[in-house]
Coordinates of C-alpha atoms and ligand atoms in Angstrom, one line a residue:
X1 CA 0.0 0.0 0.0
X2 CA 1.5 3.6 -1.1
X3 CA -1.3 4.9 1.0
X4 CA 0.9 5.7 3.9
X5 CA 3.0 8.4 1.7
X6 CA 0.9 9.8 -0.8
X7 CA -1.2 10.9 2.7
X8 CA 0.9 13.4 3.9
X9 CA 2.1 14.6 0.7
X10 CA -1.4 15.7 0.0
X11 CA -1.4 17.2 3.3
X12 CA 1.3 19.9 2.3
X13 CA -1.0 21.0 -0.7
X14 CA -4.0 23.0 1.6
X15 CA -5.4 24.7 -1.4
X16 CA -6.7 27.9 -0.8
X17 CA -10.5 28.6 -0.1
X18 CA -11.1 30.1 -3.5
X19 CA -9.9 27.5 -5.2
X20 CA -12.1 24.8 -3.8
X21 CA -14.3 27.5 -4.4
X22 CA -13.6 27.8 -8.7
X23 CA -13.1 24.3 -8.7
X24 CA -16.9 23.3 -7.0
X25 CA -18.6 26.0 -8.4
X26 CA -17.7 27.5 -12.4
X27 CA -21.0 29.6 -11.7
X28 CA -18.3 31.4 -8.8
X29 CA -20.5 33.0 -7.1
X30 CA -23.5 30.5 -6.5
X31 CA -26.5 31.8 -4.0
X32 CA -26.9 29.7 -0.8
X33 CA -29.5 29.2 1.8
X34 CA -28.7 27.4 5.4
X35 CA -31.5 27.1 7.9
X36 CA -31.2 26.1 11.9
X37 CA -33.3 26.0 15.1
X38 CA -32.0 26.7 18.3
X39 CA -33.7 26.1 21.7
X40 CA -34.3 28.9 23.6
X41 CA -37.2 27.6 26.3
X42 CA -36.5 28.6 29.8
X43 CA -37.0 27.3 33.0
X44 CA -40.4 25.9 34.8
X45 CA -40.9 28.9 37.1
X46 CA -39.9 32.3 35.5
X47 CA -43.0 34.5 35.1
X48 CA -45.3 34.5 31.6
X49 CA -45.2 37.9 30.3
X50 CA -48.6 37.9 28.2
X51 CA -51.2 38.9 30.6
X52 CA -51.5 42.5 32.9
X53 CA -49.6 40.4 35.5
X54 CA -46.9 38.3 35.1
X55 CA -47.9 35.0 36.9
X56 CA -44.7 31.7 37.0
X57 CA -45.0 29.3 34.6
X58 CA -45.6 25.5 35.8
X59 CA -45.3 23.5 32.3
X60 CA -44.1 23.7 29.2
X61 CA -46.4 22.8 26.5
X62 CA -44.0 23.3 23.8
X63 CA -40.8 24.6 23.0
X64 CA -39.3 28.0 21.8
X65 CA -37.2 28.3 19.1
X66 CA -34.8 30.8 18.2
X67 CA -35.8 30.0 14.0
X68 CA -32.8 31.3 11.7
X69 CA -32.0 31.5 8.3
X70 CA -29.3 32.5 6.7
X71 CA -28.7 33.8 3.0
X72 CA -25.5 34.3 1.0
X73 CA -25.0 35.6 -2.5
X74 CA -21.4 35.1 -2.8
X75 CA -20.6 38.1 -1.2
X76 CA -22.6 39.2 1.3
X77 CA -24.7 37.4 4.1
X78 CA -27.9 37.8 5.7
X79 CA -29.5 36.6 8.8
X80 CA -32.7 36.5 9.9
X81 CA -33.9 35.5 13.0
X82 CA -37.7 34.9 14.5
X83 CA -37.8 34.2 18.2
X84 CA -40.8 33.0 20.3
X85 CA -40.6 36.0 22.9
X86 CA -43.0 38.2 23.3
X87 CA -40.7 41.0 22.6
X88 CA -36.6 41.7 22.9
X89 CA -35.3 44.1 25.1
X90 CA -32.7 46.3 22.1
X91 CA -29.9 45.2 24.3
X92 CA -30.4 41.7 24.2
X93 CA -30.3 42.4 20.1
X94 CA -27.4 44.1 19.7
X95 CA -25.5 41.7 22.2
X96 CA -26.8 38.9 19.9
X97 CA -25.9 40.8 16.6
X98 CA -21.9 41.1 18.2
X99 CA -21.9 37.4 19.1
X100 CA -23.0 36.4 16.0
X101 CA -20.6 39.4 14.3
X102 CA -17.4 37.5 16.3
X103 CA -17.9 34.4 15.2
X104 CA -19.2 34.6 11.3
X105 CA -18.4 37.8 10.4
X106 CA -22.0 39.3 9.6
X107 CA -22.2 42.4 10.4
X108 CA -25.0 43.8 12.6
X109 CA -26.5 45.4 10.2
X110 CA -27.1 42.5 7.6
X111 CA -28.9 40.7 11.0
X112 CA -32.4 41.6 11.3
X113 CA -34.0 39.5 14.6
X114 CA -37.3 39.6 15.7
X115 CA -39.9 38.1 18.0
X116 CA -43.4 36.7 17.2
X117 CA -45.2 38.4 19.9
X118 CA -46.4 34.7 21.8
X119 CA -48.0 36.1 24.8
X120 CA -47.2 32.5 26.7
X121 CA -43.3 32.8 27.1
X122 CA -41.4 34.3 29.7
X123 CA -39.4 37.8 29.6
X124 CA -37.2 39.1 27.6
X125 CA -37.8 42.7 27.9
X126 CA -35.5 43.0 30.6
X127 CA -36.4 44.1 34.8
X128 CA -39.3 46.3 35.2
X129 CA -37.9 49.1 33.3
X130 CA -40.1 47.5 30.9
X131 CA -38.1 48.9 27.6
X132 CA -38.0 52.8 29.2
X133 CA -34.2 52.7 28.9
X134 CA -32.1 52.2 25.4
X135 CA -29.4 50.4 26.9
X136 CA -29.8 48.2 30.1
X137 CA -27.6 45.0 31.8
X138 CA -29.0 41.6 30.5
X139 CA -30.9 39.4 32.7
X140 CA -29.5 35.7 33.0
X141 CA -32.3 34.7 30.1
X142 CA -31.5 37.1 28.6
X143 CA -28.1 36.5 28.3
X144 CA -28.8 32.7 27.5
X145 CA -31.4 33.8 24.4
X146 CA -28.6 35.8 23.3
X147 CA -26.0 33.0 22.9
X148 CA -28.9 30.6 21.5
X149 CA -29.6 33.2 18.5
X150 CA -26.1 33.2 17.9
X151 CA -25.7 29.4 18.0
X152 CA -28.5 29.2 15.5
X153 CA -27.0 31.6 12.9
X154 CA -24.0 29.6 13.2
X155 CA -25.6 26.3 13.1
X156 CA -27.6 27.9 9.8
X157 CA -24.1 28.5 8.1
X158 CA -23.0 25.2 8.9
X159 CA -26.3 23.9 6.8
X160 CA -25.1 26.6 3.6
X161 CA -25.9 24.7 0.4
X162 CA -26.7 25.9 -3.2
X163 CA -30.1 26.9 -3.2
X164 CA -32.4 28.8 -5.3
X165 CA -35.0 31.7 -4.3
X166 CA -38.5 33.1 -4.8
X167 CA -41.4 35.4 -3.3
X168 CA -44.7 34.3 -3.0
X169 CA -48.2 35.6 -0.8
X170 CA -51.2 34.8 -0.3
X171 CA -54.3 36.8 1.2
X172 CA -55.7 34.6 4.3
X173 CA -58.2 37.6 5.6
X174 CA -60.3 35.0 7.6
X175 CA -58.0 35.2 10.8
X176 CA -57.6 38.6 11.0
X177 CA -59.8 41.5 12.4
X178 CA -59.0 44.7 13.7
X179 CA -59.5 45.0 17.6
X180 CA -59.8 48.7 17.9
X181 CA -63.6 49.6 17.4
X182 CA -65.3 53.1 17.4
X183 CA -68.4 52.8 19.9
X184 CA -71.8 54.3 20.1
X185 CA -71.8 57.8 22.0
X186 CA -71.1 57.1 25.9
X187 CA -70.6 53.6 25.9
X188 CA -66.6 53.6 25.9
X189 CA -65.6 53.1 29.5
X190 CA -63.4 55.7 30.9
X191 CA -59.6 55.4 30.8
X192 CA -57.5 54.7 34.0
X193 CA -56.7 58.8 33.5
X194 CA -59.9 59.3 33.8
X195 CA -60.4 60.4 30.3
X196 CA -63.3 59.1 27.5
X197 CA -61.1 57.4 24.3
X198 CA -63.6 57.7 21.5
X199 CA -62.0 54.1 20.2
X200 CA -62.4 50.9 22.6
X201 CA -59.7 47.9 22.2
X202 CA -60.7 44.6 22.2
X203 CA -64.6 45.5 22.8
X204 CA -67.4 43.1 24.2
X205 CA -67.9 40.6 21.3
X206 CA -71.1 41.0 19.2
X207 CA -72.3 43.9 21.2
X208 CA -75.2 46.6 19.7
X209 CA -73.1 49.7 20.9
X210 CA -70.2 48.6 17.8
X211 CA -69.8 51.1 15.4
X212 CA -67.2 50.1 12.8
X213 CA -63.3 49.6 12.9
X214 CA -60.9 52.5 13.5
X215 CA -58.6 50.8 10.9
X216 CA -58.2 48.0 8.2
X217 CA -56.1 44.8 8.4
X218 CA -53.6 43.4 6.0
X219 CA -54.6 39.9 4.9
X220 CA -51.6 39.0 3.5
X221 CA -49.1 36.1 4.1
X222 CA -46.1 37.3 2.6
X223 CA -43.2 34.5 2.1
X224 CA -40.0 34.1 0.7
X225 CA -38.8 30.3 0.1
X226 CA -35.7 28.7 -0.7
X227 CA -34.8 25.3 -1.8
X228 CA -31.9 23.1 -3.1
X229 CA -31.2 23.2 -6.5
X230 CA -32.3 19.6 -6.5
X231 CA -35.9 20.7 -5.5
X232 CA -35.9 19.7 -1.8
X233 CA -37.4 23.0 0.2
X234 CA -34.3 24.6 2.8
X235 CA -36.6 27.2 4.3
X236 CA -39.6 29.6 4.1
X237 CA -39.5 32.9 6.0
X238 CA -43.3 34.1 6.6
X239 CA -44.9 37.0 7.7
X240 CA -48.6 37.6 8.6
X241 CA -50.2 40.3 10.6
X242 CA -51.7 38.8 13.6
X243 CA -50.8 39.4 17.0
X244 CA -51.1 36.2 18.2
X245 CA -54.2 33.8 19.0
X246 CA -53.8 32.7 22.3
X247 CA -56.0 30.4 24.5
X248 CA -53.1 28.4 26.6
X249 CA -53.2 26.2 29.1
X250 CA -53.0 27.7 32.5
X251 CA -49.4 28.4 33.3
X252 CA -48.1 26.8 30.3
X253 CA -45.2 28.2 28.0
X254 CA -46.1 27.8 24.5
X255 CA -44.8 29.3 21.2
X256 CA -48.6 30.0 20.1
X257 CA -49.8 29.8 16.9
X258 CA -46.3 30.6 15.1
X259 CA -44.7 27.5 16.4
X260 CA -47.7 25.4 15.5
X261 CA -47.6 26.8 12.2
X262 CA -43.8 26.3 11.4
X263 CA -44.4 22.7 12.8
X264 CA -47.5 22.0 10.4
X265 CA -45.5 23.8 7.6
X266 CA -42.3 21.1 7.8
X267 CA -45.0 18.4 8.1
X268 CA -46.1 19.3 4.1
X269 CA -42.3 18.9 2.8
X270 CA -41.2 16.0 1.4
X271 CA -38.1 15.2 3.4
X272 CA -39.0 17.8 6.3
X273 CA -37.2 15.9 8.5
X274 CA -34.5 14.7 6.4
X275 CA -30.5 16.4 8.0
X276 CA -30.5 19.2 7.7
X277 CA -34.2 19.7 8.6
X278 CA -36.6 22.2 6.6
X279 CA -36.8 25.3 8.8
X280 CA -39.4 27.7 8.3
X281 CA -40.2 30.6 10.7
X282 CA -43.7 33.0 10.9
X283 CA -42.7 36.9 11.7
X284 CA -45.0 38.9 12.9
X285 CA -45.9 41.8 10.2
X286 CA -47.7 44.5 11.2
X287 CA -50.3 43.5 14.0
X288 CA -50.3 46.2 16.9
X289 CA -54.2 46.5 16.4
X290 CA -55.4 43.3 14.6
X291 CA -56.3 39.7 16.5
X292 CA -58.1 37.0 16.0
X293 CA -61.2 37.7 17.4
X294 CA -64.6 38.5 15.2
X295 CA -66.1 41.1 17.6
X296 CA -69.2 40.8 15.2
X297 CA -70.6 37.6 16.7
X298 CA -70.6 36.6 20.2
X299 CA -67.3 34.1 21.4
X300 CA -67.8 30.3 21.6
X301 CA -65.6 29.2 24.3
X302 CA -62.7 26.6 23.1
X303 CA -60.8 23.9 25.0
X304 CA -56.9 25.3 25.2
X305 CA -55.4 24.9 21.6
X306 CA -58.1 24.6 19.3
X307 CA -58.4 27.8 18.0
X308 CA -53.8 28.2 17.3
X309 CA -53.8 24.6 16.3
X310 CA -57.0 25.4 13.5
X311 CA -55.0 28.8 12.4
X312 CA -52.0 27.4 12.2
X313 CA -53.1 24.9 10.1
X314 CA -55.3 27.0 7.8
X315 CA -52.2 29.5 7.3
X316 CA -49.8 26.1 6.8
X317 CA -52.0 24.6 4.0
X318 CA -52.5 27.9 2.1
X319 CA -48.8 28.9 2.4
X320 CA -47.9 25.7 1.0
X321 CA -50.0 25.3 -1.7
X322 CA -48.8 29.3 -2.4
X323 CA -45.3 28.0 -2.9
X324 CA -46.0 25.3 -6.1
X325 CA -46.3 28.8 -8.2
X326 CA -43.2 30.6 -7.3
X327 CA -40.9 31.4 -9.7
X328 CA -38.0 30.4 -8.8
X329 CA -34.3 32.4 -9.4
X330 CA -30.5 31.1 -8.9
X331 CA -29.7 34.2 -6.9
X332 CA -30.4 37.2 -5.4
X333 CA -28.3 40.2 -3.8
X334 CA -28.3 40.8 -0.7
X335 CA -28.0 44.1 1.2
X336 CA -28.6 46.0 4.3
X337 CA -29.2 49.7 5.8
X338 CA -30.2 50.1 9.5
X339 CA -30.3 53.1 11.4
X340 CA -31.0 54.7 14.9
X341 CA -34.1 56.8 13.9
X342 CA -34.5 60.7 15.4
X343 CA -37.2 59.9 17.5
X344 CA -38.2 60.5 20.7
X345 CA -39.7 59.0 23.8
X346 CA -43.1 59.8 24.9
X347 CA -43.6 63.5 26.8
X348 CA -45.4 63.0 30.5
X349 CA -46.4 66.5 30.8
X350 CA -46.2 67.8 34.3
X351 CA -49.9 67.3 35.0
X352 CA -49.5 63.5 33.6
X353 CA -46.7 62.9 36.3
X354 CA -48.7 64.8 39.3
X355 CA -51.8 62.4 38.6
X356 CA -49.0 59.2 38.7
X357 CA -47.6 60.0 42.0
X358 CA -51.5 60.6 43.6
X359 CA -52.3 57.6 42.5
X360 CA -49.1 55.3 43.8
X361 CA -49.6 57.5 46.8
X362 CA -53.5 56.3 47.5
X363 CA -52.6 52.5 46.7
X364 CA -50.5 50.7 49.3
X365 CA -52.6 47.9 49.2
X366 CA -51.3 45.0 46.6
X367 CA -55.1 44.7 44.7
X368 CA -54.8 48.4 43.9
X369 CA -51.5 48.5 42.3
X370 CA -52.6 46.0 39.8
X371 CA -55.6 47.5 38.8
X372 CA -55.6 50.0 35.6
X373 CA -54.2 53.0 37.6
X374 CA -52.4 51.2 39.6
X375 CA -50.4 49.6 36.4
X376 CA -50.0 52.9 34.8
X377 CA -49.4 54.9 37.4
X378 CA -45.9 53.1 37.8
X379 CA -45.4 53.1 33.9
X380 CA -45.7 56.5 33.1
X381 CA -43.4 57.5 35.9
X382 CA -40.7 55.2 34.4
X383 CA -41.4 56.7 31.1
X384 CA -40.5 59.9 32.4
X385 CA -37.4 58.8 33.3
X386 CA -36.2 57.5 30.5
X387 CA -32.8 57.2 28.9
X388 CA -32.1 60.6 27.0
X389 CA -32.2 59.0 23.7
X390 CA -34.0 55.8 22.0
X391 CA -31.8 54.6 20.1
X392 CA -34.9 53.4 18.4
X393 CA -33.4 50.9 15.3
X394 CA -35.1 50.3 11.8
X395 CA -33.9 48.6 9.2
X396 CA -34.2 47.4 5.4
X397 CA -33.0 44.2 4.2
X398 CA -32.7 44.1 0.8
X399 CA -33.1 40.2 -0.8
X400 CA -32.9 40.1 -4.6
X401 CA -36.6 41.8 -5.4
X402 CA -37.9 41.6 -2.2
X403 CA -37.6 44.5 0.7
X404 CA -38.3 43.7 4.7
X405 CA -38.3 47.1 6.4
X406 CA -38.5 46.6 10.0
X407 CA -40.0 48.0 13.2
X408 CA -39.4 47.7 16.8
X409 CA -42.9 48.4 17.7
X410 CA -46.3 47.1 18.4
X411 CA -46.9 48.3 15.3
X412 CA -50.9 49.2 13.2
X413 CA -51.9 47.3 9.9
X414 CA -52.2 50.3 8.3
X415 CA -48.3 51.6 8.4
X416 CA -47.2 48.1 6.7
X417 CA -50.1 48.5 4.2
X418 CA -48.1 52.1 3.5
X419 CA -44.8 50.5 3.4
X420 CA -46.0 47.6 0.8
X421 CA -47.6 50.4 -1.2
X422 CA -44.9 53.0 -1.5
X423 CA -41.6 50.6 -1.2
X424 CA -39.6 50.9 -4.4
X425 CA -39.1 46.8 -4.3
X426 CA -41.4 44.6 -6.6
X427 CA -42.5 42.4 -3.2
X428 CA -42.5 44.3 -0.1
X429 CA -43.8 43.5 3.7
X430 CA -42.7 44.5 7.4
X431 CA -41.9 42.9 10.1
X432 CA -42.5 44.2 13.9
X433 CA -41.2 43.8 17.0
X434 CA -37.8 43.7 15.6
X435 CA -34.1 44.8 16.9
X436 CA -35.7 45.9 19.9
X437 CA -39.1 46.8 21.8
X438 CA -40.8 49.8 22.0
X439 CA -44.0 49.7 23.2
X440 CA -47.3 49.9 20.8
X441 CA -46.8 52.6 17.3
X442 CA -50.6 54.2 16.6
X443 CA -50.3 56.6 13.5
X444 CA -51.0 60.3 14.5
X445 CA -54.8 60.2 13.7
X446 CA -55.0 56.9 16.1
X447 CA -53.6 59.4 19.1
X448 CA -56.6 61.9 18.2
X449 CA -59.0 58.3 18.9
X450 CA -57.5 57.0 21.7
X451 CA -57.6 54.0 23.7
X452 CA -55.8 51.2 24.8
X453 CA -52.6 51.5 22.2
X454 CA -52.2 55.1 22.7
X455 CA -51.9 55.3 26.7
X456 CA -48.8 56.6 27.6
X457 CA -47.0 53.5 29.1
X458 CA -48.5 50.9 26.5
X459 CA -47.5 53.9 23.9
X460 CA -43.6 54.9 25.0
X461 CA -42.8 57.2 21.5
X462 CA -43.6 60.4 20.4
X463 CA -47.0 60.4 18.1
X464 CA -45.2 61.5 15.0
X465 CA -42.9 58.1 15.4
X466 CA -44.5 56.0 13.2
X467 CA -44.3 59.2 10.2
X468 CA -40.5 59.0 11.1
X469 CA -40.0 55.6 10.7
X470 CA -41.8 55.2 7.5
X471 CA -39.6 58.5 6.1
X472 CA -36.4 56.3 7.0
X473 CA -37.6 53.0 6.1
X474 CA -38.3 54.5 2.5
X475 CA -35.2 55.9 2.7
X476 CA -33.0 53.0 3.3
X477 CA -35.3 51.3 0.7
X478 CA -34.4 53.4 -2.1
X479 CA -30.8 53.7 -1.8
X480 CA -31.0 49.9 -1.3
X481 CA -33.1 49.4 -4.5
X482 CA -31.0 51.7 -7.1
X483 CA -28.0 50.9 -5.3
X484 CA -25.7 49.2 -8.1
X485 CA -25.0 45.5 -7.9
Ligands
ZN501 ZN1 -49.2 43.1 22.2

């Protein structure tokens, strides 16, 4: 056997990257896709963050994922993340974004993470400064959620193949209604600051006193998929405008419908399972005043489940079906823009502030601090003392044809409708609750209604943020669009 010499002869030839690269692939520069899921379900015990108050969890009725895929034309890479939080503190983000910057070289700004909004997981948002502060020390979760969204985007270049890419969406407007509803004269209750909203959230289903909705809803499931050039699917990144559905088991973590539906998703592949598994991930869009209840007709009540489990389904089917008339393209360029927008936090005028510390003053007792006033009165004195600036982030990620501008808020139907409309990119959607959290985003004629979305407390930004942040995602959008290959 000549073996035992020609081995270590070859060792001293280490050929350079590039040319396994020329040598594997004449196309040079082939498009890739790599998809991962990484664990990041806590501990039986830490408090569910969904409800007004935060009550320990005592099971687990299924896990959370940190979902990532990553992109990569050749020469640059994208990441994007969906996490099954309720929301992400910005710190948490950008300590995420440097891990994953050390170790694979993707810049933060070419990283877009977000979290579905699943009101049955535990907190990421940080201690009771509840988002108030820009910058703020990570809580041990926080810290492990951070390393697990890093481990995924690693794990998602480990699974980089050739792959090929397309857009598709579909309208699915039979889970989505929007929860803010103008009211017959006198029958909105009055707010904890003692003032009359003309718009009531979430109102009594199939009441007489309903007027009509305060806004529309986007009933589009907009998706990008990617497969392997031999036709088995790698990934598909979704986004649909629903808050969430809800209807958990008491004290039970759960990823809510978006799990379910990621789950039911792989189950249509062929070879869902097969190494490395099909990935796909649900964002939320633009959802801060749509759900998933049909205030027109009286609720049925459901055993826990039913209702995520149908949705999920529903949403699984139709996106899959969606996705046998793609057209599908052998690349796609890839490109970034983020920035820290000019906006600022909420004002608590004087008066605001003076009513606050009455009403902490009145309530020593444990009932009243979690009533209403109680809640708010503590919220809007931590809103006025917030960090000077923001550091609110939003970002465009550019993906062939298709452009994602992001938002780190709560944020209406009606501002991604605008973004889909008046983006320079052929296929166009939003995501929310992304790089960060920042309380709910009502347009300016949404402050002049009120309720719910526009207390200061739920609310944490100026009223003219949500004009800001379209002004800069457009921005980003066009210099990405006509930006030359
Ligand atoms: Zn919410």
């Amino acid at each position: 056997m000549k073996i035992n010499w020609i081995l270590p002869l070859l060792l001293l030839w280490i050929p350079s990257a590039s040319v396994f690269a020329a040598d594997s692939k004449p196309g040079a520069l082939r498009f890739q896709a790599g998809a991962a899921t990484s664990n990041i379900t806590p501990e039986i015990g830490g408090d569910i963050v969904g409800g007004f108050v935060p009550l320990p969890s005592t099971d687990i009725h299924d896990e959370l994922q940190a979902r990532c895929l990553v992109l990569d034309d050749g020469k640059a890479k994208v990441a994007l993340v969906v996490c099954d939080l309720l929301g992400m503190h910005r710190s948490l983000c950008v300590e995420a974004k440097r891990l994953i910057q050390d170790a694979t070289g993707i810049p933060a700004s070419h990283v877009l993470i977000s979290a579905t909004h699943t009101h049955s997981a535990v907190n990421a948002l940080g201690e009771r400064v509840r988002g108030y502060r820009s910058d703020q020390p990570l809580t041990d979760y926080q810290v492990f959620v951070a390393r697990r969204i890093s481990d995924g985007v690693r794990r998602a270049i480990s699974n980089l193949r050739e792959a090929e890419i397309g857009f598709g969406s579909v309208d699915v407007p039979e889970h989505v209604f929007n929860r803010r509803w103008l009211m017959r004269e006198g029958t909105v209750p009055v707010s904890p600051f003692g003032k009359v909203d003309r718009v009531k959230m979430n109102p009594p289903a199939g009441s007489p006193d309903l007027v009509e909705t305060a806004g529309p809803t986007d009933p589009e499931v907009s998706f990008l998929a990617v497969r392997e050039l031999g036709g088995r699917m790698i990934s598909v990144f979704s986004a649909y405008s629903l808050h969430y559905v809800g209807g958990v088991g008491q004290g039970q973590v759960s990823a809510d419908y978006f799990g379910m539906y990621c789950e039911a998703l792989k189950r249509l592949q062929t070879g869902g399972e097969q190494y490395p598994p099909f990935v796909a991930l649900m964002a939320n869009g633009t959802s801060g005043d749509i759900n998933n209840i049909n205030f027109q007709r009286p609720r049925k009540g459901q055993p826990p489940y039913e209702q995520m489990r149908y949705v999920a389904g529903d949403l699984a089917q139709k996106v899959g079906t969606a996705i046998a008339s793609i057209e599908w393209r052998a690349e796609a360029i890839l490109d970034a823009r983020v920035q820290e927008l000019p906006i600022q936090w909420r004002r608590v005028e004087p008066e605001l502030l003076a009513w606050a510390e009455q009403v902490e003053a009145k309530m020593q007792d444990p009932a009243g601090k979690n009533s209403l006033p109680g809640v708010y009165s503590g919220r809007v004195q931590r809103l006025a003392q917030a960090s000077p600036e923001t550091k609110a982030p939003a970002q465009v990620i550019r993906i062939g044809e298709i452009g994602i501008g992001t938002s780190p808020c709560e944020t209406f139907a009606e501002t991604g409708l605008e973004f889909k409309k008046r983006s320079p990119f052929k296929h166009s959607f939003m995501v929310e609750l992304a790089n960060g959290y920042y309380g709910y985003l009502p347009t300016p004629r949404h402050f002049e209604l009120g309720g719910y979305e526009t207390w200061p407390g739920t609310n944490y930004l100026e009223p003219q943020a949500s004009v800001k942040l379209m002004e800069a995602l457009l921005g980003m959008a066009r210099e990405l669009a006509f930006a030359k290959p």
